[in-house]
Structure formats: structure tokens, C-alpha cells
Short mmCIF file of C-alpha atoms in Angstrom, two decimals:
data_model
loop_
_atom_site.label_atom_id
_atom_site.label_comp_id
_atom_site.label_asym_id
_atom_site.label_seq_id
_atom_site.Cartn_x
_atom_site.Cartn_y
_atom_site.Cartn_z
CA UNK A 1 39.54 -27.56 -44.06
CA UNK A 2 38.27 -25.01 -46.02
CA UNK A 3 38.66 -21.15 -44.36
CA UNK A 4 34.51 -20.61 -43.63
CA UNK A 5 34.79 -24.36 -41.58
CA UNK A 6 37.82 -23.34 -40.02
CA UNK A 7 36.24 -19.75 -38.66
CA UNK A 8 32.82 -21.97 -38.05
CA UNK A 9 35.21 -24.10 -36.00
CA UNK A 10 36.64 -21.27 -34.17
CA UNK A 11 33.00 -19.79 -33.32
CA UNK A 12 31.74 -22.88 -31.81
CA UNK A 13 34.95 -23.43 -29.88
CA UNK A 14 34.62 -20.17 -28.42
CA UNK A 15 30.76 -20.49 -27.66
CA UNK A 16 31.67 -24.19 -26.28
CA UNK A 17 34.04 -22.43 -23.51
CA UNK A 18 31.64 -19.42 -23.38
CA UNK A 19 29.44 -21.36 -21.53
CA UNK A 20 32.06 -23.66 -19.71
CA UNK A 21 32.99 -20.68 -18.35
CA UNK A 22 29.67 -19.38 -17.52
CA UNK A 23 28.09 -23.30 -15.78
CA UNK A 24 31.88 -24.04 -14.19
CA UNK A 25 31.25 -21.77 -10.77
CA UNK A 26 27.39 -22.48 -10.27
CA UNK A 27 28.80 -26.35 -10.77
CA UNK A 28 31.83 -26.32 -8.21
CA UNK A 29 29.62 -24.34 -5.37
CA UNK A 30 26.72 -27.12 -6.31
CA UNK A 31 29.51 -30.15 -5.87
CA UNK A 32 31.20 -28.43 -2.67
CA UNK A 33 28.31 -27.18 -1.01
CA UNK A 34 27.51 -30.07 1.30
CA UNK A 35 31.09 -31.15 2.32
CA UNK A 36 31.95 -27.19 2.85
CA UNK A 37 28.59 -26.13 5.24
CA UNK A 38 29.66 -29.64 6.82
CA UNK A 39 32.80 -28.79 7.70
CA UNK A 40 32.70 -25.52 7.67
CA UNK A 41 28.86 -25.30 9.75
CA UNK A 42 26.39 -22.76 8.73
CA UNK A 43 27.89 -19.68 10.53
CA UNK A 44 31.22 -19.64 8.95
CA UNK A 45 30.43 -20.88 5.63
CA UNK A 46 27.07 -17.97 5.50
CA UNK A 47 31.03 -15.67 6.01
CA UNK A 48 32.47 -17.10 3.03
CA UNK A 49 29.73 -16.48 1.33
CA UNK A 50 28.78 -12.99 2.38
CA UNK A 51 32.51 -12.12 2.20
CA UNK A 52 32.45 -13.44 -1.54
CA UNK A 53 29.02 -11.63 -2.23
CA UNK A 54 30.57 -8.42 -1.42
CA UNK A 55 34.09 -8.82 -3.78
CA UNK A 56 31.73 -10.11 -7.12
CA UNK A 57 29.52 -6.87 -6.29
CA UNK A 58 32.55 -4.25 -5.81
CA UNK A 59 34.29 -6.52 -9.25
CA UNK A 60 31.32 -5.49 -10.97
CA UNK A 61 30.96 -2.13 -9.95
CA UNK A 62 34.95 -1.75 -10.55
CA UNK A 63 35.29 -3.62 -13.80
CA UNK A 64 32.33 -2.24 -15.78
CA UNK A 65 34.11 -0.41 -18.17
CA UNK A 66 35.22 -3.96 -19.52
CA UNK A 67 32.67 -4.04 -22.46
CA UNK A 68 33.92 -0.48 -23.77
CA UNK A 69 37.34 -1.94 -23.72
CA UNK A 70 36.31 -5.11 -25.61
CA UNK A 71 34.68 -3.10 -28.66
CA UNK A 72 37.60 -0.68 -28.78
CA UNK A 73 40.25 -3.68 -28.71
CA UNK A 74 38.08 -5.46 -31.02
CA UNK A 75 38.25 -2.57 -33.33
CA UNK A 76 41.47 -1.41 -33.39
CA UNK A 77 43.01 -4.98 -33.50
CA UNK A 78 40.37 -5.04 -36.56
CA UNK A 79 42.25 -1.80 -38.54
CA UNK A 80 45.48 -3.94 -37.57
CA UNK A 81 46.18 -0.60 -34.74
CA UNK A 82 48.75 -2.05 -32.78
CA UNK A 83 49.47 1.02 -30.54
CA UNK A 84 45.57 1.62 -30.32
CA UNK A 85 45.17 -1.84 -28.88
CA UNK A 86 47.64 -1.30 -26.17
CA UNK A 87 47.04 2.63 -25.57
CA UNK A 88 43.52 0.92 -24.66
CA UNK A 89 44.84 -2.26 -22.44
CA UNK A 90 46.70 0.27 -20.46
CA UNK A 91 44.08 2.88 -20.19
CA UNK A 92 41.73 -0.08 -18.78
CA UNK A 93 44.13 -0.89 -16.33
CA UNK A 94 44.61 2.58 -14.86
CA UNK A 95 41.02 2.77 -15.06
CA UNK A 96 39.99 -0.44 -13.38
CA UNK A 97 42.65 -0.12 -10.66
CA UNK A 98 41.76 3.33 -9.47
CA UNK A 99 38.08 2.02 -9.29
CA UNK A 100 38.99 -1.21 -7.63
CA UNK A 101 40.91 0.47 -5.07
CA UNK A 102 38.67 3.18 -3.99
CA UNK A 103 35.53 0.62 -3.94
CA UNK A 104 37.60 -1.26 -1.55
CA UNK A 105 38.50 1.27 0.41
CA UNK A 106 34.97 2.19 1.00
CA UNK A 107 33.72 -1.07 1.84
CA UNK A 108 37.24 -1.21 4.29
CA UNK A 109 35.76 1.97 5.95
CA UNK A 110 32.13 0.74 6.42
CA UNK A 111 33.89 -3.08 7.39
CA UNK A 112 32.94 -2.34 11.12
CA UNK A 113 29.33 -1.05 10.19
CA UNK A 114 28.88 -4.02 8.78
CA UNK A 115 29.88 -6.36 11.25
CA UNK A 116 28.02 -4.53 13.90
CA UNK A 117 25.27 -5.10 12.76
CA UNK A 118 25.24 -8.60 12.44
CA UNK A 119 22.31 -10.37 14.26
CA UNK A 120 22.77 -12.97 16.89
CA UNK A 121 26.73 -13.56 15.95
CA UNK A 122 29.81 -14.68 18.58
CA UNK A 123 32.21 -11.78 19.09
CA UNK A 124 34.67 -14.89 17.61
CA UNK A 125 32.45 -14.88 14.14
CA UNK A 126 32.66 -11.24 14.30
CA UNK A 127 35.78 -11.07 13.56
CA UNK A 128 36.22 -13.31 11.55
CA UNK A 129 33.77 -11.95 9.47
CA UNK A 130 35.60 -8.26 9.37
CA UNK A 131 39.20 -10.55 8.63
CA UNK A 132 37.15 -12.06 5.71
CA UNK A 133 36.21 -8.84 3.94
CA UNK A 134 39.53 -7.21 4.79
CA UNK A 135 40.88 -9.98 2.59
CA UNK A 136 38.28 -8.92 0.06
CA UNK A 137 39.21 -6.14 -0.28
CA UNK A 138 42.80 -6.88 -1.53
CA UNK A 139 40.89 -9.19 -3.65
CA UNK A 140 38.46 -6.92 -5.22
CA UNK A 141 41.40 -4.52 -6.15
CA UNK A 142 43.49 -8.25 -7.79
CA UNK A 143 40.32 -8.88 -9.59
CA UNK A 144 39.53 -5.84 -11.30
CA UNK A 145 43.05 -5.70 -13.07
CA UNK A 146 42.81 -9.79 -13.53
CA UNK A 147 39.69 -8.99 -15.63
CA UNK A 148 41.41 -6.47 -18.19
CA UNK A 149 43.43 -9.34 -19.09
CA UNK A 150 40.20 -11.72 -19.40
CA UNK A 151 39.12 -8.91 -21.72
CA UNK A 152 41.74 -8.39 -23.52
CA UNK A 153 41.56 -12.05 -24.67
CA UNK A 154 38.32 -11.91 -25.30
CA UNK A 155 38.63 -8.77 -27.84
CA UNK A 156 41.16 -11.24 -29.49
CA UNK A 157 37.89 -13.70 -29.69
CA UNK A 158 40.54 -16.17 -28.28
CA UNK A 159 37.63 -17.32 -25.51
CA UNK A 160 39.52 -20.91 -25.20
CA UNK A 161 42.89 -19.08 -23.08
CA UNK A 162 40.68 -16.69 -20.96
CA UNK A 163 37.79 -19.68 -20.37
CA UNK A 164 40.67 -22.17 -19.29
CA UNK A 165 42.65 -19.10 -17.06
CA UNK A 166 38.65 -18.66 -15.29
CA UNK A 167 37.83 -22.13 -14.77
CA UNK A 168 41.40 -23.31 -13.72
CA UNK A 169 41.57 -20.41 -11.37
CA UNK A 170 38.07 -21.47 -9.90
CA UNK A 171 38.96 -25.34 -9.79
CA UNK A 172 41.84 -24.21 -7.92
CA UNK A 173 39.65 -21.87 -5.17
CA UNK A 174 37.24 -23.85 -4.42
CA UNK A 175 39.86 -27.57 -4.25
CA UNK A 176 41.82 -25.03 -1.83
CA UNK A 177 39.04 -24.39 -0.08
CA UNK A 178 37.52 -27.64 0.36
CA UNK A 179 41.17 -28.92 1.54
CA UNK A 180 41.28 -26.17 3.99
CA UNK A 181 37.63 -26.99 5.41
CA UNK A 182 38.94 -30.77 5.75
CA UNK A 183 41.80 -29.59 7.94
CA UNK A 184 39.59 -27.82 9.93
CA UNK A 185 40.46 -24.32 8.95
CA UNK A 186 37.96 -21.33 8.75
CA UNK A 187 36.72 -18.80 6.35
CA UNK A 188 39.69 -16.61 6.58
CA UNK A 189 42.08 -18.88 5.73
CA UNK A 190 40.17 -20.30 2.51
CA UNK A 191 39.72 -16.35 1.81
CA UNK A 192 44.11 -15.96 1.72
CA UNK A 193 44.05 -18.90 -0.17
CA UNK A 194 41.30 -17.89 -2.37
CA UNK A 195 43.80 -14.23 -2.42
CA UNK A 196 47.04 -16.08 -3.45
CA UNK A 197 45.64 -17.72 -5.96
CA UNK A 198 44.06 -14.85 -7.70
CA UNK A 199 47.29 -12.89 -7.41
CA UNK A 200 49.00 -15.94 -9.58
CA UNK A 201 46.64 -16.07 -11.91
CA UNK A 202 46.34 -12.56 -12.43
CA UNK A 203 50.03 -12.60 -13.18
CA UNK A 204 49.68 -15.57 -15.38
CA UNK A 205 47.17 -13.83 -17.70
CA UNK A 206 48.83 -10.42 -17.21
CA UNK A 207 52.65 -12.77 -19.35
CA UNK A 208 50.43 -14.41 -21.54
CA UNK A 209 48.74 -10.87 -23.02
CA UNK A 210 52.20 -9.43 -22.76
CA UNK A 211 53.67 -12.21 -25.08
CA UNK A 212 50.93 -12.90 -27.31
CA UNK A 213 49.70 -9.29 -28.05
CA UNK A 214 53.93 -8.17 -28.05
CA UNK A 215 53.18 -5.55 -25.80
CA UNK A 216 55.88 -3.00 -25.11
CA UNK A 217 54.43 -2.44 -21.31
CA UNK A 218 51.65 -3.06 -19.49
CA UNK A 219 52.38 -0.25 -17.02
CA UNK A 220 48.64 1.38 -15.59
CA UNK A 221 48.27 4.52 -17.77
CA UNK A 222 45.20 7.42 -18.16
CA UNK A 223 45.61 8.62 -21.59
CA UNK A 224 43.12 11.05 -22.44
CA UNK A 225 41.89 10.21 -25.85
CA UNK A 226 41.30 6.54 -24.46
CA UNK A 227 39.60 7.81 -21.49
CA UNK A 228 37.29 9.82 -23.43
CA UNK A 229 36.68 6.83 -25.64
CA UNK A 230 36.41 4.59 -22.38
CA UNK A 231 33.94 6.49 -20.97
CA UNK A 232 32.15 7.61 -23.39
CA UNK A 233 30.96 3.86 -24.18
CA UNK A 234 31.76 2.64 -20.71
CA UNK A 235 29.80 5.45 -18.59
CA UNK A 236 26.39 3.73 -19.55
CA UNK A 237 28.15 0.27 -19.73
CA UNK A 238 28.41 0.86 -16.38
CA UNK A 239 25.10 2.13 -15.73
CA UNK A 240 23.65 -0.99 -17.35
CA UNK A 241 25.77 -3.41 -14.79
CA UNK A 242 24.70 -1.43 -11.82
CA UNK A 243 21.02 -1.89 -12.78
CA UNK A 244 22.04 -5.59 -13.82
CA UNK A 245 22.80 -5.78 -10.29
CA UNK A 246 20.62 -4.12 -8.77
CA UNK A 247 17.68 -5.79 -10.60
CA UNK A 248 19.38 -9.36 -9.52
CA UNK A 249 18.90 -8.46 -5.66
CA UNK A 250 15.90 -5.48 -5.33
CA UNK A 251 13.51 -8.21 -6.46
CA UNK A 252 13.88 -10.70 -3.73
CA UNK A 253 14.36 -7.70 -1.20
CA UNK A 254 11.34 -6.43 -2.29
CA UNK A 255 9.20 -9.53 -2.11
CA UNK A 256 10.31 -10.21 1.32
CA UNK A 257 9.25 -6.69 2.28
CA UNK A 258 5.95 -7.71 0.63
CA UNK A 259 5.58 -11.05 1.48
CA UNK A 260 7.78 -12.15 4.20
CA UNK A 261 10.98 -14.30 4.93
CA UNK A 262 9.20 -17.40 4.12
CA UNK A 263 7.82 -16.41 0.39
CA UNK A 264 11.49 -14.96 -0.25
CA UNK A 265 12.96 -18.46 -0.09
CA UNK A 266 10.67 -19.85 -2.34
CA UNK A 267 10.82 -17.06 -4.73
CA UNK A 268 14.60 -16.85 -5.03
CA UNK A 269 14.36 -21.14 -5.63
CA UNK A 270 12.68 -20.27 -8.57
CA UNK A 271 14.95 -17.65 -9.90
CA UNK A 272 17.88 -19.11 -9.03
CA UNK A 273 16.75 -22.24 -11.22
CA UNK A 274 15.59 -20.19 -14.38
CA UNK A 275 18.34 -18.14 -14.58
CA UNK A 276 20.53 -19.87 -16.66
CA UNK A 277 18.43 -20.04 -19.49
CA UNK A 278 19.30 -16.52 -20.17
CA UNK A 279 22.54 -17.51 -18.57
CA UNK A 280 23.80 -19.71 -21.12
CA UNK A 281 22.54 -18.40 -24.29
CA UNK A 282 24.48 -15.08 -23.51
CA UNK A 283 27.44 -17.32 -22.52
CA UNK A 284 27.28 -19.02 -25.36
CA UNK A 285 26.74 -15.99 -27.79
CA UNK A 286 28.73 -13.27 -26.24
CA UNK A 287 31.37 -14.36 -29.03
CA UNK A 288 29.24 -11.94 -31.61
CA UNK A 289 30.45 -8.50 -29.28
CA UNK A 290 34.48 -8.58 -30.46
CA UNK A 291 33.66 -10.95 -33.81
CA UNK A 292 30.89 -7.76 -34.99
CA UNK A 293 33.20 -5.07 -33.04
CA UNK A 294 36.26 -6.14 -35.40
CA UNK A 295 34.35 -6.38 -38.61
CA UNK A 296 31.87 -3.80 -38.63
CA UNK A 297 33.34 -1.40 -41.49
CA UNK A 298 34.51 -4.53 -43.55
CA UNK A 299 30.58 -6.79 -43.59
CA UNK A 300 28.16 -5.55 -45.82
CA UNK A 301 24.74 -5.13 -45.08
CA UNK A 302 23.55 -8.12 -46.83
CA UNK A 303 26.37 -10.12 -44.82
CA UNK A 304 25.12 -8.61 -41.31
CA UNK A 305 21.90 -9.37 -42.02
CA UNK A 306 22.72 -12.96 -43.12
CA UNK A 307 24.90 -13.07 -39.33
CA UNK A 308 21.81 -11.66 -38.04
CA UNK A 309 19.77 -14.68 -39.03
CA UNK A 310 22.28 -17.45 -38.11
CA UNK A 311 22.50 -16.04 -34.73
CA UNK A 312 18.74 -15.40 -34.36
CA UNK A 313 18.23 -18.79 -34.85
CA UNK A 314 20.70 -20.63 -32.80
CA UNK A 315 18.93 -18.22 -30.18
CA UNK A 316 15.75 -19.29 -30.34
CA UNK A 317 16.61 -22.96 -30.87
CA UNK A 318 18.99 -22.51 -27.58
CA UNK A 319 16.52 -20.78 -25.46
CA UNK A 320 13.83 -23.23 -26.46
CA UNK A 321 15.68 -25.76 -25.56
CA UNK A 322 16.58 -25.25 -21.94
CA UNK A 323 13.38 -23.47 -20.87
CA UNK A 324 11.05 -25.90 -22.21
CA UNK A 325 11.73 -29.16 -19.81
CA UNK A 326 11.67 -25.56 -16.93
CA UNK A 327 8.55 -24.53 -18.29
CA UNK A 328 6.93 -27.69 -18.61
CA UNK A 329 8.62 -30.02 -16.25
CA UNK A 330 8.77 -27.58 -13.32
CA UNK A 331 6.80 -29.79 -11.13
CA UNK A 332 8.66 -32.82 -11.00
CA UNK A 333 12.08 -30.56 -11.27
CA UNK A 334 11.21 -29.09 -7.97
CA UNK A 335 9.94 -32.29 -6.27
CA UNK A 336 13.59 -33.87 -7.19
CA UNK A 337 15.57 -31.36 -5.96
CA UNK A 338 13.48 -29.35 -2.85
CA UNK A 339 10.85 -31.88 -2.65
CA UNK A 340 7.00 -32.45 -2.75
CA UNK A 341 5.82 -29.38 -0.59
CA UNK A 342 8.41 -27.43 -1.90
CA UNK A 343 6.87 -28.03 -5.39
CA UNK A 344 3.42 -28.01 -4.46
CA UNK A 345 4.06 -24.25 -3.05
CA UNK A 346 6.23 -23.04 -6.46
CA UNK A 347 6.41 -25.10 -9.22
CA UNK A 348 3.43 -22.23 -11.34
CA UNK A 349 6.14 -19.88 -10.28
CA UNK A 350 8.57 -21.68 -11.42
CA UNK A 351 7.23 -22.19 -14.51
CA UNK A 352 6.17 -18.34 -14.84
CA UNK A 353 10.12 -17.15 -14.00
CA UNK A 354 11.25 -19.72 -16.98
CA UNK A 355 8.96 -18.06 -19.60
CA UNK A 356 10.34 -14.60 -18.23
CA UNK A 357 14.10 -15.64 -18.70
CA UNK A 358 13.17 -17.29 -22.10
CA UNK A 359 11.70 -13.99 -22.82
CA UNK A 360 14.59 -12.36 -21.80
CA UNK A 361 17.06 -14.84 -23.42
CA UNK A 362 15.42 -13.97 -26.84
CA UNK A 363 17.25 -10.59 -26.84
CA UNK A 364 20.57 -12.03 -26.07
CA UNK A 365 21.46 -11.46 -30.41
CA UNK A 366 19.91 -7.91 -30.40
CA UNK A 367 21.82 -7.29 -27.64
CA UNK A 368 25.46 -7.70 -28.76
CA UNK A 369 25.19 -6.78 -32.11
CA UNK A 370 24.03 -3.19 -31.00
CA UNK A 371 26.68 -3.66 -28.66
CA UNK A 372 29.02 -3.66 -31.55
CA UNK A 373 27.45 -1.08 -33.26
CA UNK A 374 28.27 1.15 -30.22
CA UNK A 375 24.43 1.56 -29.19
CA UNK A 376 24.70 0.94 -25.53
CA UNK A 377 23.50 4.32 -24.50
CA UNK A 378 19.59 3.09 -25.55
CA UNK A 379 20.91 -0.59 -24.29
CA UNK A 380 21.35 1.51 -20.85
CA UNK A 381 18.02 3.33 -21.15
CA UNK A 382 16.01 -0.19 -22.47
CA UNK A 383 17.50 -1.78 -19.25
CA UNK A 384 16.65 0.63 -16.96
CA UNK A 385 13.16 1.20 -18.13
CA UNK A 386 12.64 -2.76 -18.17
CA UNK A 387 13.84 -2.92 -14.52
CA UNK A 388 12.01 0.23 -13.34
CA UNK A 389 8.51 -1.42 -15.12
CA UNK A 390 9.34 -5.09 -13.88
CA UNK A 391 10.09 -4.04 -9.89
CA UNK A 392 6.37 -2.00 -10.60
CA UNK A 393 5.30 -5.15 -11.47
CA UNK A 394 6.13 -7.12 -8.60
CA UNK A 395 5.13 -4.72 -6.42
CA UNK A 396 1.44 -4.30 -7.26
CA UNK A 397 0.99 -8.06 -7.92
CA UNK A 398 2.74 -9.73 -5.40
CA UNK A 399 0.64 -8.74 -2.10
CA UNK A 400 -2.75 -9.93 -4.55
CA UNK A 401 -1.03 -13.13 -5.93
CA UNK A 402 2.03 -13.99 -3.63
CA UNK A 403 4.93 -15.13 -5.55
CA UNK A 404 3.41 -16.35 -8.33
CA UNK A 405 2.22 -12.57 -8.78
CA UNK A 406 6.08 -12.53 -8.24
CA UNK A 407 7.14 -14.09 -10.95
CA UNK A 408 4.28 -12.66 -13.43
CA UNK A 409 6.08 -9.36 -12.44
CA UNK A 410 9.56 -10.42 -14.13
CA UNK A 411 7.66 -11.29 -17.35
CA UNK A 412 7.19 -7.73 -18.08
CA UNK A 413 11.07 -7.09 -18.28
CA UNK A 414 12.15 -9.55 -21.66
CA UNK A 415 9.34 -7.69 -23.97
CA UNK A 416 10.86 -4.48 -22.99
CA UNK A 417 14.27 -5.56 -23.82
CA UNK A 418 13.17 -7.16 -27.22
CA UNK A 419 11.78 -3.73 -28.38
CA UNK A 420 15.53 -3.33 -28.97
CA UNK A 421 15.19 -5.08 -32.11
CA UNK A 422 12.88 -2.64 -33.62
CA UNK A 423 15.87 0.07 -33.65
CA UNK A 424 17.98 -3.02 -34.80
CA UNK A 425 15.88 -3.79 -37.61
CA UNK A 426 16.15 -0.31 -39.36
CA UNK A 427 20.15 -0.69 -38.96
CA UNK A 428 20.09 -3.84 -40.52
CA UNK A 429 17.88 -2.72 -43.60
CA UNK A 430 20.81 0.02 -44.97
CA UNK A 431 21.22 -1.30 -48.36
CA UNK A 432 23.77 0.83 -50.06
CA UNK A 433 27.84 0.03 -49.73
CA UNK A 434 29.64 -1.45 -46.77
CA UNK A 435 28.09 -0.24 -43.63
CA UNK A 436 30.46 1.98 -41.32
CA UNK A 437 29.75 2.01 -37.54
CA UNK A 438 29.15 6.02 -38.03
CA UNK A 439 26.41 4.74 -40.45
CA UNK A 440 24.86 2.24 -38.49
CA UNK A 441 24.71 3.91 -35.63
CA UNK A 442 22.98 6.97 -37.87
CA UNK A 443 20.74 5.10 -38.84
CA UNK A 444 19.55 3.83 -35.46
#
């Protein structure tokens, strides 16, 4: 095999478990869903998942300066900087872990807030519920330091070890917890279990960067240079996730405000069942961060451009592939799966939210290469100007049009995003010598 099949080889591989990684949780929740809220009954499973709600939003919040980390490891592993690549691991790690502990500690302190005010709940839930997110808590803090390893791999564009870490780790939380609901055991005990296991795997990951980077330690450590570095990429990093989430809630909180419990439901059906088109194109693409972040004072300009293509096309083609049969088939999608009133009610919405997420999905290229380039202060700004003009949106159309005014709303955030590629295309059109990332980002 010839060295361009082998590294063609090694990019589809890593897209392949790119999106493995990104389907296998929505997939294990859809398979255990029914036997869980069975077992489990509404009340205690709504725990689990509130509990769990609150750990993925503190991991977030705690672990965003992950993509800083990526493009630094990616860079320094691509000048062959040893010490640079570990200077950064460890920086990450003091980093994440002084994040991830004081996040939990605030949502520990405002644990019996949130309990309290809990509607129509047995003193017996209640505390179960406030065991739950002490657990959580623990977690969050396990989580944030199991995710500079995930990185770490990542930066090494070795997707295949942290993919199969991820999903294993998953298989193994959610076959622990369905075990636990079948011996009639609650939320808090699937939320140790779900604890233990994170602790092992975090260990797991934390030997196999150790060994296969040859690490001299992996101690926590704040070293100034790689904190300025950190933050200076990670800061609106950061800001962007925060939106990210943000955006992914205020919208359905909003169009309940507007429109009422009932609309909300149908609403968040519809997003829920467009998002993965955006989903797994940026699954399946998010190899081009560390491959660009590694190469970017080696490729010339012709060559990024000619990467630029490739991957502009296997975007389209992906995103026209899964939200066509959305777009088109929404009807008979929803009357499958919610039925025919529930499809009578949403399928124009649905088929609205698809063409916004295909929208969206379309910048998914633009996205990472300036990513690599080190552009994610106007990635920040972009974002937060798309969310800020799509929750505008919603608002004025919604009370005229209901959610289908909803939906129009979100279709105002992908063309903001894809003005990205306008500062894109100037980078891409230096024709002169090898491109540095000082040049690149000079020109944009």
C-alpha cells in the first residue's frame, strides 16, 4: 500500500470512529430507554437523567479549554517538541481539574436549592435526587481530567484508542445500569456505578498516554507559558461552548415561555431529530482540527486549498445525504416514530429544523480548518452573533407562526456561521511559499 492510501486509510478510520463515537450514546439511551423508565418508573429515571444533565453541562463548562490543547499538541507533536507536548498535557490537567472541582463545588453548594424546589416530589425522591448529584459531582471533577486524555489522543489523530476508551466506557454505564434497574436498584446506585467506572477508565486512558506518548509524569502542573498559550486560544474556546450550550437549551426555554408546555414538546421532537445531521458531519470531520494543526507550516497553499476541496465536498455530499430523507420524508418519519397526530402537528417543522442543521452542517470544514489556523476568536464572535440573531428570530416569529415560526427562527443561525468562509477564502488564496500559521492568520 502505497503511503497517500495508507494516510487515506488512516483518515477514514478515524472519521469511521468519529462518528461511532458521536451515534454510540444517543443509540444506548434509545435501546435502554424503555426497559430503564420500566424499571426504573418515571420519577427516578427523570433523576438519572437530570442528575446526568447537570455533570455533561459542568464537563463542558470544565473541559472547554480541550480544543486549545488539541491545536497546541497537534503542533508541537508536529515540530517533533516532545517536552512541548507534555508541558501542555500537564498544563491541561491542572487546568481542567481546578475548573472541574470548583464547578462542582458550586453546584454541591446550590444541591439543596435545587432539590427544594422540585415540584410535587416524595421527601424519599428528594433525596435521592440530592445523593444523585452529590455523586455528580465527584463525577464531573473524574470527567474533566478523563477528557485531557481523550484529547490528548486525539492531537495524536489516533481517534480509533480514544473512540473505543468512549464507547467501551459508555457500553459499560449504561449495561451497569440496566443490570442495576433489573435488580431493582435506584438512581443512586446506577450513579456509583456509573462513578466507578469512570474512575477506571480514566485511569486506563491516563497508562495508555503515559506509555504511548513516553511521558516522564503526568503530575497536574500550571506552567505559565502554557497557560498563556491555553488561554489565550482556550478563553474564547470556551466562550464558544458556553454559547454552544446555551443556544442548545435557551431555544426550547424560550418557546415554552412563548408558546406553552405543549408546543415545547413538539418543538424539541423536531430538534432532537435534526440534530445529527450537523451531528455527524462534525463527528465525522473533526479529524481535519489536529491533521491541519500538525501540518500547517509544512502544506503549501496550493496543497490546503486542494484539502480544502476534498473536505468541502465530502461535506456537502454528507450533509445532503442525511438531511434529505429529514427534509423530505419528515412526514412519514414522524408518523413512524410519534405517530399520525404527532406528525400532522410538526412534520413542516420538522422539515424547516433539517434545512437549518443542513445549513449549519455546511460550515462544519470552515470551521476546523480556521480552527487550525488559530482563528477561534472570530469563530467565538460568528457564534455568538448567530445565536444572539437566531434566539431574535424565534422570538418575534414564534407567537405569529407557533413552532413552525420556531423552527424558521433556527434557519437564520447556519448562514451566519457560513460567512466564516469568506475570511477563509482570502487565507486560502496566499500564493507565495509555504504558508506559516503567523501568515495565515495575517492574512485573515
Amino acid at each position: 500500500m502505497s503511503f497517500t492510501a495508507k494516510l487515506r486509510s488512516v483518515h477514514i478510520s478515524n472519521a469511521t470512529y468519529g462518528i461511532a463515537d458521536y451515534v454510540s450514546l444517543p443509540a444506548l439511551m434509545l435501546c435502554s430507554a424503555p426497559f430503564l423508565l420500566h424499571r426504573l418508573g418515571v420519577e427516578q429515571y427523570a433523576i438519572w437523567v437530570l442528575a446526568s444533565a447537570a455533570v455533561t453541562s459542568g464537563i463542558l463548562l470544565s473541559a472547554g479549554f480541550g480544543d486549545a490543547a488539541l491545536k497546541f499538541i497537534a503542533a508541537y507533536r508536529g515540530s517533533n517538541d516532545h517536552v512541548g507536548v507534555e508541558r501542555i498535557i500537564r498544563t491541561l490537567l491542572g487546568i481542567n481539574l481546578a475548573l472541574g472541582t470548583t464547578i462542582a463545588i458550586l453546584v454541591g453548594l446550590l444541591i439543596p436549592f435545587l432539590v427544594s424546589h422540585l415540584p410535587n416530589v416524595s421527601a424519599a425522591l428528594r433525596i435521592s435526587y440530592q445523593r444523585a448529584l452529590a455523586i455528580g459531582c465527584i463525577l464531573l471533577v473524574v470527567k474533566a481530567v478523563e477528557s485531557v486524555f481523550i484529547c490528548a489522543q486525539r492531537a495524536y489523530e489516533r481517534y480509533d484508542v480514544a473512540a473505543r476508551f468512549t464507547i467501551a466506557t459508555r457500553v459499560a454505564t449504561i449495561g451497569a445500569a440496566v443490570a442495576i434497574a433489573a435488580f431493582g436498584r435506584g438512581t443512586v446506585t446506577i450513579m456509583l456505578s456509573t462513578l466507578l467506572i469512570a474512575i477506571i477508565s480514566a485511569s486506563l486512558q491516563a497508562f495508555a498516554v503515559w506509555r504511548r506518548l513516553a511521558m516522564h509524569s503526568l503530575l497536574p502542573s500550571l506552567n505559565r507559558a502554557s497557560v498563556r498559550e491555553l488561554f489565550g486560544f482556550g478563553a474564547f474556546s470556551w466562550i464558544q461552548g458556553a454559547v454552544g450550550l446555551l443556544t442548545g437549551q435557551a431555544d426550547r426555554f424560550l418557546v415554552g415561555y412563548l408558546l406553552g408546555m405543549h408546543a415545547i414538546a413538539y418543538y424539541s421532537i423536531c430538534v432532537q431529530a435534526a440534530l445529527p445531521i450537523h451531528g455527524i458531519v462534525a463527528a465525522g470531520l473533526q479529524v481535519l482540527f489536529p491533521y491541519l494543526a500538525a501540518r500547517l507550516g509544512l502544506l503549501s497553499a496550493s496543497a490546503m486549498r486542494q484539502k480544502f476541496a476534498t473536505a468541502f465536498a465530502v461535506n456537502v455530499v454528507l450533509v445532503a445525504a442525511l438531511a434529505a430523507p429529514v427534509i423530505f420524508g419528515s412526514r412519514y418519519i414522524l408518523r413512524l416514530w410519534m405517530g399520525e397526530d404527532f406528525s400532522s402537528h410538526a412534520y413542516v417543522a420538522l422539515s424547516i429544523t433539517a434545512c437549518g442543521f443542513a445549513l449549519l452542517g455546511l460550515n462544519v470544514t470552515g470551521f476546523y480548518m480556521l480552527m487550525a489556523m488559530g482563528r477561534i476568536k472570530l469563530l467565538a464572535l460568528v457564534n455568538v452573533a448567530g445565536a444572539a440573531a437566531m434566539l431574535a428570530a424565534i422570538a418575534i416569529l414564534a407567537p405569529r407562526f407557533g413552532i413552525v415560526g420556531a423552527a424558521a427562527g433556527r434557519l437564520i443561525y447556519g448562514p451566519i456561521i457560513c460567512l466564516i468562509y469568506i475570511p477563509l477564502r482570502k487565507a486560502l488564496h496566499i500564493t507565495q511559499g509555504v504558508p506559516t500559521q503567523a501568515s495565515m492568520q495575517g492574512a485573515l
